[in-house]
């Protein structure tokens, strides 16, 4: 076990006895499977104990998942409750395919013919039954892309096994279902430092969790292996190796940036680094930051932080990473100071962080002119620890009400409905967490944040995409000295995915839904992501009535309401428009109230200052290029769109197939060299861009019709 990169929470109430459950982060924990009998068996879905396995409904054909990992987790949970294991079998597709990996077969661990026994092991294994017996149980999933949204759909499911299944309670003994969670790892290390042996640690954890002996998610042997691996790490030597890795990275790429500090005996204290492309990205989109400090290197007992942002296409982009000695305010102050130095002293307009008092103090000192807010996702992750036990079956209803209230329009509405919620759920003023939330409401409640630009990061959607940034690149086997390189791989992979997604967005047809000139105007300037936000507002604007209250001031109210509403001030001479809802100030997109007034004033074009540069198509992270990489990616993206559009009907398929066959023959006859174009490869994915004219969707045409069209064209040419 090496650098275990996981989430860690501390309660902002300041009470050391206040325990924060990290189950909200469990999906992203990089748990280390213990002693798998086969290397490709999947691990089980985390449960409260080995002896308690929840019942999971069987998958069905047509069921969809957001990712293949999510599908695997679901099937694994089902397998656990039914007494078998799951492994990945065959996959179709590859990184060069327009759709990447587009099909996966997940099978029972006993699927396939028995594995051949090596000659040297034949004697030792002669009494052992083969683990595989050609079991046909499987779940097949296939990638489906519709309207730019990717889903993995179950296309085949078979749950007929030709072998006996274990009782669900016996599944605890499968190595693939044994794991040590991040919370347990931290507790184990603390008990070990206190002098407890393995037996005492096991008993202590069983008592703390209220389970019987043998019902933990790991055995004494697993615990011994974990402690032995943890004790084999030398943090001092690892720190020096990490500095050497940064120096080597700097020599390889002079634009790589890093800073560090040392303390007693030249030990590594803090280290921060960023990549050339990330610095350029910050110059374009560094107006709003997400500073996630919930990562923790358990084996080294060090906190880590990552700065993220969002580009004009709505993609999460990496800015910087830091490894600190501790979570004290001074450490966070150094991190923020060093971050600004690496980013050429450019201050962000807004920053979102975890609900952490030490970090709050550091931001107020180092970023005095930056608006600080608490991420609603991090806040929601704390609610179970604070309220689930006291509210019991009412907790889910409370959570929904809490999230609804946080997104209200006005401060008056928020405070009124907050007080009503506290009464309804019996959460009096003596509840320290309710008091803590209300006293810091200006940091997380949307009505108090509407005057500042957050670029859509106030919702949980972007936070959840940030969670998976390191998945697949940093795991329990990653050494501290390798983290800089592995993060670089993750960043480059993210940039390539973002570049390809950007290309595909530029090729998608935009549908005008209201026929208003200002909608058509916005569609020619904004990116697909920003235009979707704009289109949502303009469609909702049609539901509002307008009342002129005074010259150049208008009351805009929903047509079903008899009171309330927002006041819009519109001065055509200066092309100024302002709404009391502060929607434009928060998202950079004109709100529905302002758009309703513009429509009423016969405005056919949106004023330039309300089409922010950060949301425009030309604000690209990827400079234009004509090299091989640009051409290859442009064609892959275009092919992906063609596949999606042409496979819908047979008419489309026949039409595209006929044209592509002719196109292929024509291309083969063209010269194989291009002396005019430069084939210099960009150094990173930030050095290339794709700007392809969107292809029109063709809905009709068969080869026989095409032959008629071609024949008519030839006859016309002959006659002329």
XYZ file of C-alpha atoms in Angstrom:
720
model
C 0.000 0.000 0.000
C 1.424 3.345 -1.037
C -0.013 6.870 -1.218
C -3.690 6.480 -0.429
C -5.445 9.496 -1.982
C -8.879 9.848 -0.413
C -11.343 12.347 0.953
C -11.197 13.525 4.541
C -13.641 15.766 6.396
C -13.390 17.794 9.577
C -16.422 19.310 11.223
C -16.366 23.117 11.004
C -18.198 23.431 14.340
C -14.840 23.087 16.127
C -15.955 20.262 18.429
C -13.306 17.508 18.390
C -15.944 15.024 19.515
C -18.165 15.815 16.511
C -17.678 12.938 14.113
C -18.147 13.461 10.365
C -19.017 10.332 8.419
C -17.178 10.113 5.078
C -19.700 7.779 3.444
C -20.688 10.603 1.113
C -17.272 10.262 -0.501
C -17.229 6.472 -0.516
C -17.892 6.235 -4.251
C -14.590 7.949 -4.958
C -12.416 6.249 -2.381
C -9.496 4.514 -3.951
C -9.817 1.327 -1.909
C -7.248 -1.402 -2.228
C -8.654 -4.880 -2.942
C -7.228 -7.491 -0.616
C -5.722 -10.682 -1.973
C -7.762 -11.186 -5.121
C -7.570 -14.691 -6.516
C -7.790 -13.298 -10.040
C -6.381 -9.868 -10.954
C -9.401 -8.711 -12.943
C -12.106 -9.487 -10.392
C -13.948 -6.353 -9.357
C -14.226 -5.198 -5.804
C -17.565 -5.182 -4.063
C -19.641 -2.144 -3.331
C -18.842 -0.884 0.177
C -21.285 -2.025 2.843
C -21.595 -1.443 6.552
C -20.348 -4.912 7.408
C -19.342 -8.139 5.795
C -22.278 -9.929 7.229
C -24.858 -7.431 6.011
C -25.469 -7.364 2.278
C -28.327 -5.257 0.988
C -30.677 -6.639 -1.650
C -30.191 -5.111 -5.101
C -32.784 -5.418 -7.863
C -31.559 -7.412 -10.879
C -30.485 -5.405 -13.933
C -32.825 -5.344 -16.924
C -32.473 -4.757 -20.655
C -32.829 -1.043 -21.327
C -31.511 0.052 -17.922
C -29.047 2.919 -18.369
C -26.068 4.232 -16.400
C -23.998 7.401 -16.626
C -20.754 5.443 -17.069
C -19.466 1.908 -17.470
C -17.983 2.156 -13.962
C -21.427 2.888 -12.561
C -22.827 -0.125 -14.427
C -20.034 -2.317 -13.034
C -20.701 -1.094 -9.478
C -24.403 -1.859 -9.801
C -23.829 -5.350 -11.216
C -21.220 -6.013 -8.528
C -23.707 -5.039 -5.812
C -26.279 -7.362 -7.359
C -23.702 -10.158 -7.539
C -22.755 -9.726 -3.913
C -26.353 -10.051 -2.750
C -26.703 -13.198 -4.870
C -23.490 -15.018 -3.926
C -21.094 -14.603 -6.863
C -18.361 -12.307 -8.135
C -18.111 -10.230 -11.316
C -15.244 -9.623 -13.684
C -14.794 -7.691 -16.911
C -14.609 -9.998 -19.926
C -14.512 -8.738 -23.531
C -14.693 -5.123 -24.673
C -15.188 -3.630 -28.114
C -13.640 -0.405 -29.327
C -10.376 1.375 -28.540
C -9.056 4.945 -28.113
C -8.722 5.289 -31.893
C -12.380 4.391 -32.489
C -14.742 7.395 -32.864
C -16.756 6.147 -29.884
C -13.787 4.837 -27.888
C -14.704 1.670 -25.968
C -18.379 1.266 -26.801
C -19.282 -2.218 -25.532
C -18.402 -4.256 -22.442
C -19.257 -7.729 -21.250
C -19.452 -8.180 -17.467
C -19.592 -11.846 -16.528
C -19.793 -14.190 -13.545
C -16.372 -14.997 -12.092
C -16.881 -18.651 -13.145
C -17.540 -17.814 -16.811
C -15.268 -19.211 -19.498
C -13.373 -22.513 -19.779
C -11.068 -23.658 -16.951
C -7.698 -21.941 -17.002
C -4.731 -24.204 -17.894
C -2.572 -25.173 -14.907
C 1.114 -24.403 -15.202
C 3.343 -27.459 -15.123
C 5.186 -26.323 -12.012
C 1.913 -25.854 -10.136
C 0.162 -29.022 -11.271
C 1.151 -31.052 -8.226
C 0.231 -28.328 -5.766
C -3.164 -27.665 -7.396
C -4.205 -31.180 -8.422
C -6.897 -31.382 -5.716
C -8.237 -27.898 -6.405
C -11.375 -27.589 -8.497
C -11.119 -25.158 -11.425
C -12.738 -21.800 -10.663
C -14.223 -21.432 -14.153
C -16.964 -23.704 -15.420
C -18.377 -21.966 -18.531
C -21.110 -20.150 -16.611
C -23.300 -18.098 -18.971
C -24.407 -15.443 -16.463
C -23.531 -11.989 -17.772
C -24.572 -8.391 -18.281
C -23.668 -6.678 -21.574
C -23.659 -2.878 -21.745
C -23.294 -0.641 -24.771
C -22.507 3.059 -25.118
C -25.339 5.205 -26.446
C -24.830 8.870 -27.356
C -27.932 10.969 -27.886
C -28.013 14.772 -28.117
C -24.444 14.883 -26.850
C -25.287 12.899 -23.680
C -23.489 9.589 -23.169
C -25.239 6.704 -21.421
C -24.362 3.016 -21.031
C -27.401 0.835 -21.699
C -27.928 -2.822 -20.759
C -28.470 -4.742 -24.012
C -28.329 -8.265 -22.593
C -28.732 -9.771 -19.125
C -28.563 -13.447 -18.173
C -28.714 -14.583 -14.559
C -28.728 -18.367 -15.137
C -25.745 -19.996 -13.399
C -24.566 -23.580 -13.908
C -22.991 -23.778 -10.450
C -24.041 -23.351 -6.860
C -24.215 -19.840 -5.476
C -23.036 -18.945 -2.011
C -25.369 -17.560 0.591
C -25.234 -13.755 0.553
C -23.821 -13.811 4.094
C -20.997 -16.082 2.941
C -20.013 -13.589 0.220
C -18.062 -11.777 2.943
C -15.288 -14.324 2.497
C -14.731 -13.453 -1.165
C -11.421 -11.558 -1.334
C -12.963 -9.122 -3.812
C -15.450 -7.938 -1.193
C -12.904 -7.244 1.541
C -11.665 -3.678 1.836
C -10.557 -1.086 4.385
C -12.323 2.257 3.948
C -10.546 5.604 4.275
C -12.195 6.290 7.649
C -11.116 2.882 8.977
C -7.573 3.361 7.667
C -7.233 6.638 9.509
C -8.590 5.115 12.710
C -6.326 2.072 12.424
C -3.209 4.220 12.014
C -4.223 6.321 15.046
C -4.744 3.225 17.221
C -1.470 1.711 16.011
C 0.420 4.897 16.919
C -1.169 4.629 20.376
C 0.442 1.230 20.878
C -2.526 -1.065 20.142
C -1.785 -4.422 18.554
C -3.805 -5.968 15.724
C -6.145 -7.868 18.029
C -6.956 -4.770 20.093
C -7.523 -2.691 16.963
C -9.997 -5.247 15.618
C -11.906 -5.346 18.906
C -11.934 -1.537 19.180
C -13.341 -1.103 15.652
C -15.990 -3.764 16.253
C -17.104 -1.994 19.421
C -17.111 1.445 17.767
C -19.187 0.199 14.829
C -21.462 -1.957 16.974
C -20.872 -5.154 14.984
C -20.135 -8.682 16.063
C -16.683 -10.296 15.640
C -16.110 -11.223 11.992
C -18.546 -8.645 10.584
C -16.032 -5.934 9.681
C -15.265 -5.426 5.996
C -11.769 -6.842 6.490
C -9.967 -9.582 8.398
C -7.038 -9.509 10.816
C -4.763 -10.606 7.974
C -5.923 -7.649 5.846
C -5.254 -5.318 8.771
C -1.753 -6.753 9.268
C -0.955 -6.290 5.569
C -2.163 -2.716 5.701
C -0.053 -1.869 8.769
C 3.050 -3.548 7.351
C 2.715 -1.614 4.085
C 2.119 1.659 5.947
C 5.166 1.183 8.157
C 7.396 0.519 5.111
C 7.032 4.118 3.879
C 9.754 6.651 4.665
C 8.117 10.089 4.334
C 11.465 11.899 4.430
C 12.986 10.001 1.504
C 9.691 10.172 -0.382
C 9.703 13.968 0.003
C 13.183 14.301 -1.467
C 12.220 11.968 -4.310
C 9.181 14.158 -5.016
C 11.414 17.231 -5.274
C 13.705 15.365 -7.678
C 10.674 14.479 -9.790
C 9.688 18.165 -9.969
C 13.222 19.170 -10.913
C 13.289 16.528 -13.667
C 9.902 17.751 -14.919
C 11.237 21.339 -15.010
C 14.298 20.292 -17.011
C 12.087 18.444 -19.455
C 9.581 21.287 -19.768
C 10.861 24.752 -18.758
C 7.281 26.059 -18.538
C 6.483 23.644 -15.700
C 6.117 25.619 -12.458
C 6.562 24.556 -8.845
C 7.448 25.940 -5.415
C 8.271 24.269 -2.112
C 9.323 24.972 1.447
C 11.489 22.974 3.839
C 11.511 22.786 7.612
C 13.811 21.136 10.174
C 16.589 18.951 8.749
C 15.596 19.970 5.198
C 12.400 17.917 5.257
C 9.729 18.708 2.688
C 7.038 20.921 4.209
C 4.808 22.134 1.351
C 4.900 21.627 -2.418
C 2.766 23.218 -5.133
C 2.938 22.735 -8.898
C 1.192 23.514 -12.159
C 1.662 22.811 -15.857
C 2.139 25.244 -18.737
C -1.261 24.550 -20.255
C -2.948 24.973 -16.883
C -1.381 28.412 -16.406
C -2.638 29.474 -19.847
C -6.089 28.112 -18.987
C -6.136 30.177 -15.784
C -5.438 33.368 -17.747
C -8.600 32.737 -19.763
C -10.911 31.181 -17.175
C -9.436 32.055 -13.792
C -12.316 34.338 -12.863
C -13.937 31.612 -10.739
C -12.081 28.905 -8.758
C -13.015 25.685 -7.022
C -10.391 24.857 -4.377
C -10.993 21.279 -3.219
C -9.037 20.468 -0.051
C -10.842 17.250 0.913
C -8.130 14.985 -0.513
C -5.764 13.286 1.925
C -2.631 11.183 1.490
C -3.278 8.731 4.296
C 0.011 6.857 4.137
C 1.934 10.125 4.468
C -0.624 11.817 6.737
C -0.681 14.866 4.481
C -3.594 16.937 3.160
C -3.693 17.872 -0.513
C -5.606 20.465 -2.482
C -6.557 20.960 -6.116
C -7.663 24.136 -7.924
C -10.214 23.674 -10.681
C -12.204 25.946 -12.981
C -14.760 25.751 -15.767
C -14.170 26.730 -19.412
C -16.556 28.255 -21.954
C -17.852 24.806 -22.907
C -18.713 23.884 -19.319
C -15.795 21.466 -18.984
C -13.897 21.140 -15.711
C -10.299 22.330 -16.136
C -7.310 21.781 -13.843
C -5.243 24.733 -12.622
C -2.938 23.665 -9.814
C -2.188 21.062 -7.125
C -0.625 21.299 -3.665
C 0.600 18.855 -0.991
C 0.749 20.376 2.491
C 2.216 19.375 5.839
C -1.007 19.940 7.809
C -4.403 21.652 7.736
C -3.488 24.694 9.826
C -4.478 28.176 8.585
C -0.806 29.066 7.975
C -0.447 26.108 5.601
C -3.494 27.204 3.623
C -2.184 30.782 3.565
C 1.079 29.584 2.046
C -0.845 27.519 -0.525
C -2.896 30.541 -1.626
C 0.164 32.814 -1.753
C 2.123 30.285 -3.817
C -0.848 29.703 -6.122
C -1.023 33.408 -6.951
C 2.722 33.489 -7.637
C 2.438 30.536 -10.011
C -0.499 32.237 -11.775
C 1.344 35.540 -12.317
C -0.472 37.391 -9.513
C -3.905 37.198 -11.159
C -6.610 37.205 -8.466
C -9.877 35.328 -9.032
C -13.233 37.070 -8.734
C -14.771 34.231 -6.728
C -13.612 31.043 -5.016
C -15.529 28.031 -3.706
C -14.135 25.777 -0.982
C -15.138 23.219 1.603
C -16.865 24.436 4.795
C -13.577 24.694 6.718
C -12.881 27.443 9.266
C -9.095 27.421 8.866
C -9.429 27.703 5.115
C -12.054 30.437 5.519
C -9.616 32.509 7.589
C -6.806 31.950 5.074
C -8.946 33.079 2.123
C -10.095 36.225 3.939
C -6.449 37.221 4.551
C -4.829 36.241 1.229
C -7.741 36.973 -1.133
C -9.426 39.991 0.489
C -11.032 41.217 -2.752
C -12.250 37.742 -3.805
C -15.755 36.593 -2.924
C -15.558 33.371 -0.917
C -18.363 30.789 -0.906
C -18.797 27.257 0.428
C -19.453 24.513 -2.113
C -23.011 23.226 -1.735
C -21.809 19.719 -2.589
C -19.361 19.677 0.324
C -22.058 21.156 2.531
C -24.620 18.512 1.543
C -22.069 15.771 2.295
C -22.003 16.888 5.941
C -25.771 16.798 6.472
C -26.016 13.016 7.121
C -23.512 13.219 9.983
C -25.279 16.220 11.468
C -28.961 15.375 11.098
C -29.698 11.810 9.938
C -29.564 10.304 13.438
C -31.744 12.969 15.078
C -34.295 13.203 12.248
C -34.518 9.498 11.445
C -37.084 8.779 8.688
C -37.645 12.517 8.179
C -34.042 13.100 7.125
C -34.561 12.619 3.359
C -37.449 15.098 3.380
C -35.296 17.544 5.345
C -32.441 17.218 2.866
C -34.733 17.994 -0.094
C -36.183 21.001 1.727
C -32.716 22.247 2.658
C -31.528 22.101 -0.953
C -34.693 23.863 -2.183
C -34.373 26.680 0.321
C -30.693 27.265 -0.453
C -31.641 28.208 -4.043
C -34.453 30.699 -3.354
C -34.583 34.112 -5.030
C -34.401 36.605 -2.165
C -32.824 36.856 1.266
C -36.227 37.588 2.816
C -37.692 34.398 1.325
C -34.712 32.398 2.535
C -34.848 33.587 6.137
C -38.615 33.163 6.377
C -38.620 29.632 4.948
C -35.501 28.672 6.916
C -37.227 29.527 10.182
C -40.285 27.561 9.066
C -38.102 24.551 8.188
C -36.425 24.655 11.614
C -39.845 24.617 13.269
C -41.278 21.891 11.031
C -38.403 19.511 11.760
C -37.984 20.396 15.429
C -34.466 21.771 15.025
C -34.319 24.447 17.676
C -31.768 27.204 18.133
C -29.875 24.942 20.565
C -28.843 22.715 17.633
C -25.225 23.791 17.081
C -25.131 22.722 13.433
C -28.312 24.592 12.529
C -26.895 27.657 14.263
C -23.569 27.198 12.446
C -25.259 26.949 9.038
C -27.470 29.983 9.588
C -24.631 32.161 10.907
C -22.639 31.391 7.736
C -25.587 31.575 5.315
C -23.914 34.347 3.306
C -21.263 31.796 2.299
C -23.556 29.127 0.855
C -27.159 30.319 0.362
C -27.674 31.449 -3.246
C -29.739 34.581 -2.394
C -26.655 36.025 -0.677
C -24.310 35.148 -3.568
C -26.175 36.436 -6.611
C -24.107 39.610 -6.902
C -20.954 37.657 -7.773
C -20.007 35.592 -10.811
C -19.754 31.825 -10.203
C -20.090 30.502 -13.751
C -22.565 27.783 -12.796
C -20.373 26.319 -10.018
C -22.978 27.019 -7.328
C -24.787 23.818 -8.345
C -23.632 20.283 -7.495
C -23.159 19.194 -11.119
C -19.646 20.571 -11.592
C -18.585 19.474 -8.112
C -19.519 15.901 -8.921
C -17.506 15.986 -12.130
C -14.519 17.286 -10.162
C -14.751 14.269 -7.830
C -13.810 11.857 -10.593
C -10.834 13.859 -11.886
C -8.181 11.552 -10.400
C -10.081 8.298 -10.782
C -7.959 5.847 -12.716
C -4.754 7.897 -12.363
C -4.095 8.006 -8.612
C -4.708 4.927 -6.520
C -3.447 3.046 -3.508
C -0.302 2.008 -5.386
C 0.786 5.554 -6.329
C 3.970 6.639 -4.578
C 4.391 10.237 -3.448
C 7.293 10.757 -5.842
C 5.078 9.713 -8.774
C 2.141 11.988 -7.989
C 3.355 14.965 -10.070
C 3.762 12.803 -13.155
C 0.460 10.971 -12.622
C -1.461 14.207 -12.109
C 0.114 15.406 -15.361
C -1.213 12.316 -17.115
C -4.679 12.977 -15.674
C -4.536 16.616 -16.823
C -3.442 15.677 -20.335
C -6.167 13.044 -20.560
C -8.732 15.583 -19.351
C -7.530 18.141 -21.898
C -7.806 15.650 -24.744
C -11.306 14.654 -23.658
C -12.297 18.315 -23.355
C -10.812 19.115 -26.761
C -12.729 16.298 -28.400
C -15.963 17.212 -26.614
C -15.488 20.822 -27.705
C -15.091 19.699 -31.301
C -18.226 17.588 -31.143
C -20.168 20.485 -29.646
C -19.127 22.729 -32.514
C -20.498 20.190 -34.985
C -23.898 19.773 -33.375
C -26.843 21.528 -34.931
C -28.367 24.214 -32.734
C -32.154 24.255 -32.648
C -33.877 27.619 -32.370
C -36.959 27.185 -30.182
C -38.604 30.598 -29.894
C -37.973 32.203 -33.311
C -36.956 35.408 -31.484
C -34.130 37.300 -33.229
C -32.140 37.635 -30.013
C -32.080 33.836 -29.650
C -30.718 33.440 -33.164
C -28.152 36.155 -32.465
C -26.935 34.400 -29.305
C -26.657 31.066 -31.139
C -24.043 32.534 -33.497
C -21.795 33.812 -30.705
C -22.114 31.634 -27.596
C -20.727 28.145 -27.177
C -23.183 25.265 -27.176
C -22.969 25.029 -23.365
C -23.555 28.764 -22.776
C -26.300 28.897 -25.397
C -28.187 26.112 -23.621
C -28.208 28.262 -20.462
C -29.358 31.248 -22.519
C -32.027 29.227 -24.325
C -33.460 27.974 -21.050
C -33.871 31.564 -19.860
C -35.420 32.846 -23.079
C -37.930 29.991 -23.206
C -38.994 30.689 -19.615
C -39.245 34.401 -20.369
C -42.380 33.780 -22.431
C -44.233 32.877 -19.204
C -43.797 36.344 -17.668
C -45.927 39.459 -17.830
C -44.442 42.971 -17.918
C -45.816 46.080 -16.168
C -44.214 49.491 -16.661
C -43.877 51.065 -13.200
C -41.981 54.206 -14.165
C -39.960 55.424 -17.065
C -37.419 52.753 -18.044
C -38.401 50.552 -15.070
C -40.539 47.420 -15.419
C -42.052 44.911 -13.037
C -41.711 41.382 -14.449
C -43.927 38.752 -12.827
C -44.922 35.186 -13.655
C -48.326 35.137 -15.289
C -49.769 32.803 -12.622
C -48.762 35.036 -9.692
C -50.569 38.111 -8.471
C -47.728 39.571 -6.415
C -43.955 39.578 -6.194
C -41.732 39.611 -9.254
C -38.507 41.406 -10.179
C -37.807 44.951 -11.294
C -35.912 45.387 -14.547
C -34.256 48.694 -15.397
C -33.716 49.195 -19.123
C -31.990 52.223 -20.679
C -31.923 51.701 -24.477
C -29.749 54.741 -25.131
C -26.834 53.269 -23.144
C -27.786 49.658 -23.904
C -28.011 49.052 -20.156
C -30.330 46.489 -18.596
C -30.335 45.350 -14.985
C -32.597 42.984 -13.022
C -33.026 42.707 -9.274
C -32.666 38.909 -9.484
C -28.946 39.428 -10.348
C -29.020 36.473 -12.717
C -26.541 37.978 -15.177
C -24.111 38.942 -12.418
C -24.102 35.335 -11.100
C -23.997 33.288 -14.339
C -22.927 35.713 -17.055
C -26.152 34.947 -18.959
C -29.062 37.390 -19.192
C -31.968 36.297 -16.997
C -35.507 35.540 -18.159
C -36.821 38.827 -16.744
C -34.325 40.959 -18.669
C -34.909 38.972 -21.852
C -38.666 39.485 -21.534
C -38.167 43.261 -21.391
C -35.723 43.219 -24.325
C -38.300 41.361 -26.363
C -40.968 43.871 -25.405
C -38.668 46.761 -26.417
C -38.227 45.211 -29.900
C -34.553 44.524 -29.315
C -33.296 42.201 -32.054
C -29.627 41.992 -31.022
C -28.133 41.393 -27.579
C -25.828 44.240 -26.476
C -22.181 43.196 -26.757
C -21.418 43.673 -23.060
C -24.010 41.026 -22.165
C -22.276 38.395 -24.292
C -19.311 37.732 -22.021
C -16.004 36.919 -23.665
C -15.578 33.838 -21.435
C -18.754 32.281 -22.912
C -17.929 32.995 -26.566
C -16.822 30.442 -29.103
C -13.573 32.245 -29.897
C -12.441 31.982 -26.251
C -10.771 28.647 -26.876
C -8.100 26.899 -24.833
C -6.867 25.224 -27.981
C -5.040 27.477 -30.486
C -5.750 26.785 -34.124
C -3.466 24.280 -35.822
C -3.230 22.497 -39.144
C -0.983 19.622 -38.069
C -1.672 15.917 -38.151
C -3.159 15.868 -34.645
C -5.663 18.576 -35.544
C -6.730 16.808 -38.733
C -6.942 13.410 -37.043
C -9.095 14.642 -34.175
C -11.328 16.733 -36.437
C -12.072 13.688 -38.584
C -12.653 11.428 -35.562
C -15.129 13.899 -34.094
C -16.890 14.359 -37.413
C -17.048 10.570 -37.892
C -18.592 10.202 -34.447
C -21.350 12.681 -35.346
C -21.950 10.951 -38.673
C -22.253 7.561 -36.963
C -24.793 8.920 -34.475
C -26.900 10.627 -37.141
C -26.758 7.998 -39.890
C -27.496 4.942 -37.749
C -30.957 6.223 -36.771
C -32.726 5.031 -39.950
C -31.932 2.799 -42.910
C -32.441 5.706 -45.322
C -29.794 7.745 -43.536
C -27.435 4.759 -43.394
C -27.754 4.014 -47.116
C -27.274 7.654 -48.045
C -24.131 8.080 -45.889
C -22.643 4.730 -46.894
C -22.983 5.524 -50.607
C -21.403 8.974 -50.235
C -18.586 7.765 -47.988
C -17.667 5.031 -50.466
C -17.359 7.604 -53.250
C -15.475 9.966 -50.929
C -12.993 7.248 -49.937
C -12.221 6.432 -53.584
C -11.717 10.118 -54.334
C -9.379 10.638 -51.346
C -7.249 7.636 -52.331
C -6.624 9.254 -55.715
C -5.340 12.465 -54.118
C -1.593 13.086 -53.473
C -0.292 11.505 -50.255
C 1.928 14.478 -49.345
C 1.036 18.017 -48.334
C 3.986 20.338 -48.705
C 2.010 23.456 -47.812
C 0.810 22.244 -44.426
C 2.933 21.946 -41.334
C 2.905 18.620 -39.525
C 4.632 19.838 -36.395
C 3.010 18.143 -33.440
C 1.862 20.339 -30.562
C 3.604 19.737 -27.234
C 0.335 19.251 -25.392
C -3.365 19.086 -25.971
C -3.590 22.828 -25.332
C -1.678 23.468 -28.576
C -4.364 22.223 -30.929
C -7.947 23.087 -31.658
C -10.690 21.939 -33.939
C -12.997 24.310 -35.738
C -15.059 22.307 -38.183
C -18.180 23.573 -39.918
C -21.181 21.639 -38.576
C -22.481 18.994 -40.930
C -26.122 19.190 -41.866
C -28.337 16.358 -40.701
C -29.654 14.389 -43.677
C -32.933 12.629 -43.114
C -33.730 11.218 -46.533
C -32.100 9.500 -49.495
C -31.509 6.011 -50.855
C -28.831 4.979 -53.350
C -31.386 4.607 -56.136
C -32.545 8.190 -55.544
C -28.953 9.376 -55.543
C -28.314 7.696 -58.892
C -31.258 9.609 -60.314
C -29.925 12.905 -58.968
C -26.445 12.260 -60.338
C -27.875 11.238 -63.725
C -29.995 14.390 -63.919
C -26.974 16.527 -63.034
C -24.913 14.933 -65.810
C -27.690 15.493 -68.340
C -27.901 19.154 -67.310
C -24.164 19.588 -67.720
C -24.258 17.903 -71.136
C -27.078 20.121 -72.352
C -25.297 23.263 -71.239
